[in-house]
Structure formats: C-alpha cells, structure tokens
Amino acid sequence: MFVPLHDSTPLKVIRFQAVTILIIALNVMMYLTTGAFNAEAVLDQIASGYGVVPAELTHSAAPILNYDPIAEPLTLVSYMFLHASWWHLISNMLFLWVFADNIEDAYGHAAFAFLYLMSGVVAALFYVMLAPASRIPLVGASGAVSGILGAYVVLFPQARVWILLFMRIPIRIGALWVLGGWFLLQIISWWMDRADPEAGIAWTAHIGGFVAGAGLTYAIRRRLWMRLEA
C-alpha cells in the first residue's frame, strides 16, 4: 500500500541511533550469508532450523527435514534475523530506518533493544498461538519492527510522515493515520486469510508485535515523554 520515506521528528536525547544501525547491519549480514546466494534446498533447511515452526515449538511434530540445530525456544530470537527475499529484507529495514530512531531516542539504547526483541518474541508467540499446528517456518523482522511502529504511534501520533502511496504518489500525512491504517490493514488481511493459515504472510505476527510495542510504550509513556522533554 505504501512505502515510508521520512518523518518530521528530530532526535532530542541521543546523537546517533546506534542500536537501530546495528540491527539493520545484522539483518543485512545475515541475509548475505544465508538467503542471498544459497540454493533453495539450503534456504529451506536454514528457515526450518532457525525459523519459528509452530508445530515444533508446541512439540506436536518432529523437526522439519530432520534438522534441529538449536533449541526451539531460541528460534523465537533467531527468526528475527532471517529473511526470505531481498524485498522482504528491504521493506522491513526501511520501516525500521524511518521510525526506529525516535523510539531509540525515547527509550535509550539498551531499553530500545529490549523493546525490539520483546516485540519480536511476542509476535512469534501470538503467531504460534493462532496456528499451533503449522509447519511453515516464520522468518523475518516484521514482528519486531511492528512493535516499533506501535511504540511510534503512541509517542508521536501527530508527527508528519512522507510516504510513497501505491509506490508512486508522494504525500505527507500524520503518523496516526499512516500507522493506524497499516495496523488496520494487517487485521483485515488476517481476517481474509484466516481460513488458510498457510497463506504465506504472518499477519498475526505483525498484529502481535504491534500490540506488544504499543502496550509497553503506553504503560510508560509519561516517563518516555519526560525523557524527551528534559
């Protein structure tokens, strides 16, 4: 529906979004070493071994391809750093680049890292809860990035964001409308695909991550605003 380009919210506390840059670098590095140049069979093995497979996490099925390199609970973190394609990677990192710097500014570096990872873990667990028998690996940073979007809409609902609507129309619009609309689209998409849990896009992970990030941020919003206004 749209691509974010730039927001109007300056940094107030930190000088540089170091953790955001580190996360982006790790994701790019992981894709270059796993998904960019390997054969499809190798990619399937990596996704099944390091992605979240609901049926394996709930112990209702044996490991896919008999490949089980790490304990299943650890995949709740490792899956966030794997991507299925260049577009999958670029779209996630673009959303992260536009919106994460201000959340890192509000939270501070360490707390921001916690928010990101927590959102990703909750996103995966929500996905597993709604599709416990699925054998399709969940990979990608979408759930964690969704948590950052949720935090942004709580802290900066009036911020103005430049987006490329339908990939071709540049417009400037309020963050509440942009991210609220994005969240609504995830719910609608999940509802339309609910009869087919193997549809291919983990809408429920996006929803779970967004709610986790927004919920935590709403709970401590006054403390975060005070940090930004100090």
Short mmCIF file of C-alpha atoms in Angstrom, two decimals:
data_model
loop_
_atom_site.label_atom_id
_atom_site.label_comp_id
_atom_site.label_asym_id
_atom_site.label_seq_id
_atom_site.Cartn_x
_atom_site.Cartn_y
_atom_site.Cartn_z
CA MET A 1 0.00 0.00 0.00
CA PHE A 2 2.76 2.48 0.86
CA VAL A 3 6.47 2.92 1.48
CA PRO A 4 7.67 5.24 4.29
CA LEU A 5 10.29 7.77 3.22
CA HIS A 6 10.93 10.21 6.07
CA ASP A 7 9.40 11.56 9.26
CA SER A 8 9.47 15.03 10.82
CA THR A 9 10.55 14.10 14.36
CA PRO A 10 14.10 15.19 15.31
CA LEU A 11 16.30 13.39 17.82
CA LYS A 12 16.35 15.09 21.22
CA VAL A 13 18.45 12.93 23.56
CA ILE A 14 20.77 10.62 21.65
CA ARG A 15 23.12 11.80 18.95
CA PHE A 16 23.05 8.65 16.85
CA GLN A 17 20.67 5.69 16.59
CA ALA A 18 23.44 3.15 17.22
CA VAL A 19 21.22 0.15 18.06
CA THR A 20 18.97 0.74 15.05
CA ILE A 21 22.01 0.78 12.77
CA LEU A 22 23.38 -2.35 14.45
CA ILE A 23 20.09 -4.21 13.95
CA ILE A 24 19.97 -3.21 10.29
CA ALA A 25 23.60 -4.27 9.79
CA LEU A 26 22.99 -7.65 11.45
CA ASN A 27 19.95 -8.31 9.29
CA VAL A 28 21.78 -7.41 6.08
CA MET A 29 24.80 -9.50 7.09
CA MET A 30 22.60 -12.48 7.94
CA TYR A 31 20.80 -12.27 4.62
CA LEU A 32 24.06 -12.05 2.70
CA THR A 33 25.36 -15.15 4.47
CA THR A 34 22.14 -17.18 4.38
CA GLY A 35 19.47 -16.10 1.94
CA ALA A 36 21.17 -14.16 -0.81
CA PHE A 37 23.27 -16.76 -2.62
CA ASN A 38 22.33 -20.23 -1.37
CA ALA A 39 20.37 -22.89 -3.21
CA GLU A 40 16.68 -23.30 -2.39
CA ALA A 41 17.28 -26.54 -0.51
CA VAL A 42 19.79 -24.83 1.76
CA LEU A 43 17.40 -21.92 2.33
CA ASP A 44 14.64 -24.33 3.34
CA GLN A 45 16.98 -26.00 5.80
CA ILE A 46 18.05 -22.69 7.35
CA ALA A 47 14.43 -21.49 7.65
CA SER A 48 13.27 -24.74 9.23
CA GLY A 49 16.22 -24.87 11.62
CA TYR A 50 16.38 -21.25 12.75
CA GLY A 51 12.87 -20.02 12.00
CA VAL A 52 9.88 -20.47 14.30
CA VAL A 53 7.93 -23.59 13.33
CA PRO A 54 4.75 -23.63 15.48
CA ALA A 55 4.29 -27.39 15.35
CA GLU A 56 7.85 -27.90 16.61
CA LEU A 57 7.64 -25.25 19.31
CA THR A 58 4.46 -26.84 20.67
CA HIS A 59 6.06 -30.31 20.37
CA SER A 60 3.25 -31.59 18.17
CA ALA A 61 5.58 -32.52 15.29
CA ALA A 62 9.12 -33.69 14.68
CA PRO A 63 11.68 -31.25 13.20
CA ILE A 64 11.22 -30.48 9.51
CA LEU A 65 13.89 -32.05 7.31
CA ASN A 66 15.29 -33.72 10.47
CA TYR A 67 17.32 -30.54 11.04
CA ASP A 68 17.24 -29.12 14.55
CA PRO A 69 20.43 -27.08 15.14
CA ILE A 70 19.23 -25.07 18.16
CA ALA A 71 16.67 -25.49 20.93
CA GLU A 72 13.22 -24.44 19.74
CA PRO A 73 12.79 -21.60 22.26
CA LEU A 74 15.91 -19.95 20.82
CA THR A 75 14.23 -19.68 17.42
CA LEU A 76 11.99 -17.01 18.98
CA VAL A 77 15.02 -14.74 18.62
CA SER A 78 16.92 -16.21 15.67
CA TYR A 79 13.93 -15.98 13.33
CA MET A 80 14.00 -12.17 13.52
CA PHE A 81 17.31 -12.04 11.67
CA LEU A 82 16.36 -14.23 8.70
CA HIS A 83 14.57 -13.04 5.56
CA ALA A 84 13.04 -14.83 2.61
CA SER A 85 13.96 -12.34 -0.15
CA TRP A 86 15.61 -9.00 -0.87
CA TRP A 87 12.21 -7.28 -0.88
CA HIS A 88 11.33 -8.87 2.46
CA LEU A 89 14.59 -7.56 3.93
CA ILE A 90 14.47 -4.10 2.35
CA SER A 91 10.86 -3.39 3.30
CA ASN A 92 11.45 -4.33 6.94
CA MET A 93 14.67 -2.35 7.20
CA LEU A 94 13.10 0.70 5.53
CA PHE A 95 10.28 0.83 8.08
CA LEU A 96 12.87 0.36 10.83
CA TRP A 97 15.09 3.15 9.49
CA VAL A 98 12.25 5.68 9.26
CA PHE A 99 10.59 5.04 12.61
CA ALA A 100 13.09 3.42 14.98
CA ASP A 101 15.47 6.33 15.58
CA ASN A 102 12.88 8.31 17.56
CA ILE A 103 11.90 5.26 19.60
CA GLU A 104 15.55 4.61 20.41
CA ASP A 105 15.77 8.30 21.36
CA ALA A 106 12.81 7.95 23.75
CA TYR A 107 13.82 4.61 25.28
CA GLY A 108 17.59 4.87 25.26
CA HIS A 109 19.85 2.34 23.57
CA ALA A 110 19.53 -0.64 25.93
CA ALA A 111 15.80 -0.31 26.58
CA PHE A 112 15.18 0.10 22.86
CA ALA A 113 16.99 -3.18 22.18
CA PHE A 114 14.78 -4.83 24.80
CA LEU A 115 11.62 -3.38 23.21
CA TYR A 116 12.66 -4.63 19.78
CA LEU A 117 13.45 -8.17 20.91
CA MET A 118 10.42 -8.36 23.22
CA SER A 119 8.11 -7.29 20.40
CA GLY A 120 9.60 -9.94 18.12
CA VAL A 121 9.19 -12.69 20.71
CA VAL A 122 5.58 -11.72 21.49
CA ALA A 123 4.84 -11.53 17.75
CA ALA A 124 6.09 -15.09 17.24
CA LEU A 125 4.21 -16.43 20.26
CA PHE A 126 0.98 -14.81 19.07
CA TYR A 127 1.51 -16.37 15.65
CA VAL A 128 2.12 -19.80 17.24
CA MET A 129 -0.92 -19.44 19.48
CA LEU A 130 -3.23 -18.91 16.49
CA ALA A 131 -1.64 -21.57 14.29
CA PRO A 132 -0.13 -24.16 16.68
CA ALA A 133 -0.10 -26.99 14.13
CA SER A 134 1.53 -25.03 11.30
CA ARG A 135 4.74 -26.46 9.85
CA ILE A 136 5.56 -23.32 7.86
CA PRO A 137 8.66 -21.57 9.31
CA LEU A 138 8.19 -17.99 10.46
CA VAL A 139 11.15 -15.78 9.49
CA GLY A 140 11.72 -12.06 9.27
CA ALA A 141 11.96 -8.93 11.38
CA SER A 142 8.35 -7.90 10.69
CA GLY A 143 7.05 -8.74 14.16
CA ALA A 144 9.81 -6.82 15.93
CA VAL A 145 9.52 -3.88 13.52
CA SER A 146 5.76 -3.86 14.10
CA GLY A 147 6.48 -3.33 17.79
CA ILE A 148 8.47 -0.22 16.90
CA LEU A 149 5.57 1.05 14.79
CA GLY A 150 3.21 0.51 17.71
CA ALA A 151 5.53 2.46 20.01
CA TYR A 152 5.80 5.28 17.48
CA VAL A 153 2.07 5.77 17.11
CA VAL A 154 1.75 6.02 20.92
CA LEU A 155 4.57 8.54 21.36
CA PHE A 156 4.34 10.57 18.16
CA PRO A 157 0.77 10.36 16.78
CA GLN A 158 0.94 13.92 15.43
CA ALA A 159 4.26 13.50 13.63
CA ARG A 160 4.19 14.10 9.89
CA VAL A 161 5.48 11.31 7.67
CA TRP A 162 6.34 11.36 3.99
CA ILE A 163 5.16 8.18 2.29
CA LEU A 164 5.02 6.84 -1.25
CA LEU A 165 1.40 5.80 -1.66
CA PHE A 166 0.82 2.87 -4.05
CA MET A 167 4.59 3.01 -4.72
CA ARG A 168 4.24 6.18 -6.82
CA ILE A 169 2.37 9.05 -5.09
CA PRO A 170 4.42 11.05 -2.53
CA ILE A 171 2.25 12.54 0.23
CA ARG A 172 2.82 13.88 3.75
CA ILE A 173 0.41 12.56 6.35
CA GLY A 174 0.06 12.20 10.12
CA ALA A 175 1.67 9.19 11.78
CA LEU A 176 -1.61 8.20 13.43
CA TRP A 177 -3.25 7.84 10.03
CA VAL A 178 -0.28 6.10 8.43
CA LEU A 179 0.41 3.56 11.16
CA GLY A 180 -3.21 3.23 12.28
CA GLY A 181 -4.12 2.45 8.68
CA TRP A 182 -1.24 0.00 8.42
CA PHE A 183 -2.41 -1.82 11.56
CA LEU A 184 -5.99 -1.96 10.31
CA LEU A 185 -4.73 -3.42 7.04
CA GLN A 186 -2.96 -6.21 8.95
CA ILE A 187 -6.20 -7.11 10.76
CA ILE A 188 -8.23 -7.07 7.53
CA SER A 189 -5.61 -9.17 5.74
CA TRP A 190 -5.54 -11.71 8.57
CA TRP A 191 -9.34 -11.90 8.58
CA MET A 192 -9.43 -12.53 4.84
CA ASP A 193 -6.74 -15.22 5.08
CA ARG A 194 -7.90 -16.81 8.34
CA ALA A 195 -9.30 -19.88 6.57
CA ASP A 196 -5.84 -20.58 5.15
CA PRO A 197 -3.19 -20.49 7.90
CA GLU A 198 -0.56 -21.44 5.32
CA ALA A 199 -1.27 -18.35 3.17
CA GLY A 200 2.35 -17.19 3.35
CA ILE A 201 2.29 -13.89 5.25
CA ALA A 202 2.22 -13.98 9.04
CA TRP A 203 -0.32 -11.22 9.59
CA THR A 204 -0.85 -12.35 13.18
CA ALA A 205 2.83 -11.82 13.95
CA HIS A 206 2.51 -8.24 12.72
CA ILE A 207 -0.56 -7.73 14.89
CA GLY A 208 1.03 -9.29 17.97
CA GLY A 209 4.23 -7.29 17.64
CA PHE A 210 2.36 -4.00 17.13
CA VAL A 211 0.17 -4.57 20.18
CA ALA A 212 3.20 -5.55 22.30
CA GLY A 213 5.17 -2.43 21.36
CA ALA A 214 2.20 -0.12 21.72
CA GLY A 215 1.14 -1.68 25.01
CA LEU A 216 4.51 -1.42 26.72
CA THR A 217 5.05 2.10 25.42
CA TYR A 218 1.61 3.23 26.55
CA ALA A 219 2.28 1.88 30.04
CA ILE A 220 5.44 4.01 30.44
CA ARG A 221 4.60 6.84 28.03
CA ARG A 222 4.84 9.63 30.64
CA ARG A 223 8.33 8.56 31.64
CA LEU A 224 9.37 8.49 27.98
CA TRP A 225 7.88 11.92 27.29
CA MET A 226 9.70 13.30 30.34
CA ARG A 227 12.97 11.91 28.99
CA LEU A 228 12.40 13.63 25.64
CA GLU A 229 11.41 16.93 27.26
CA ALA A 230 14.25 17.06 29.80
#
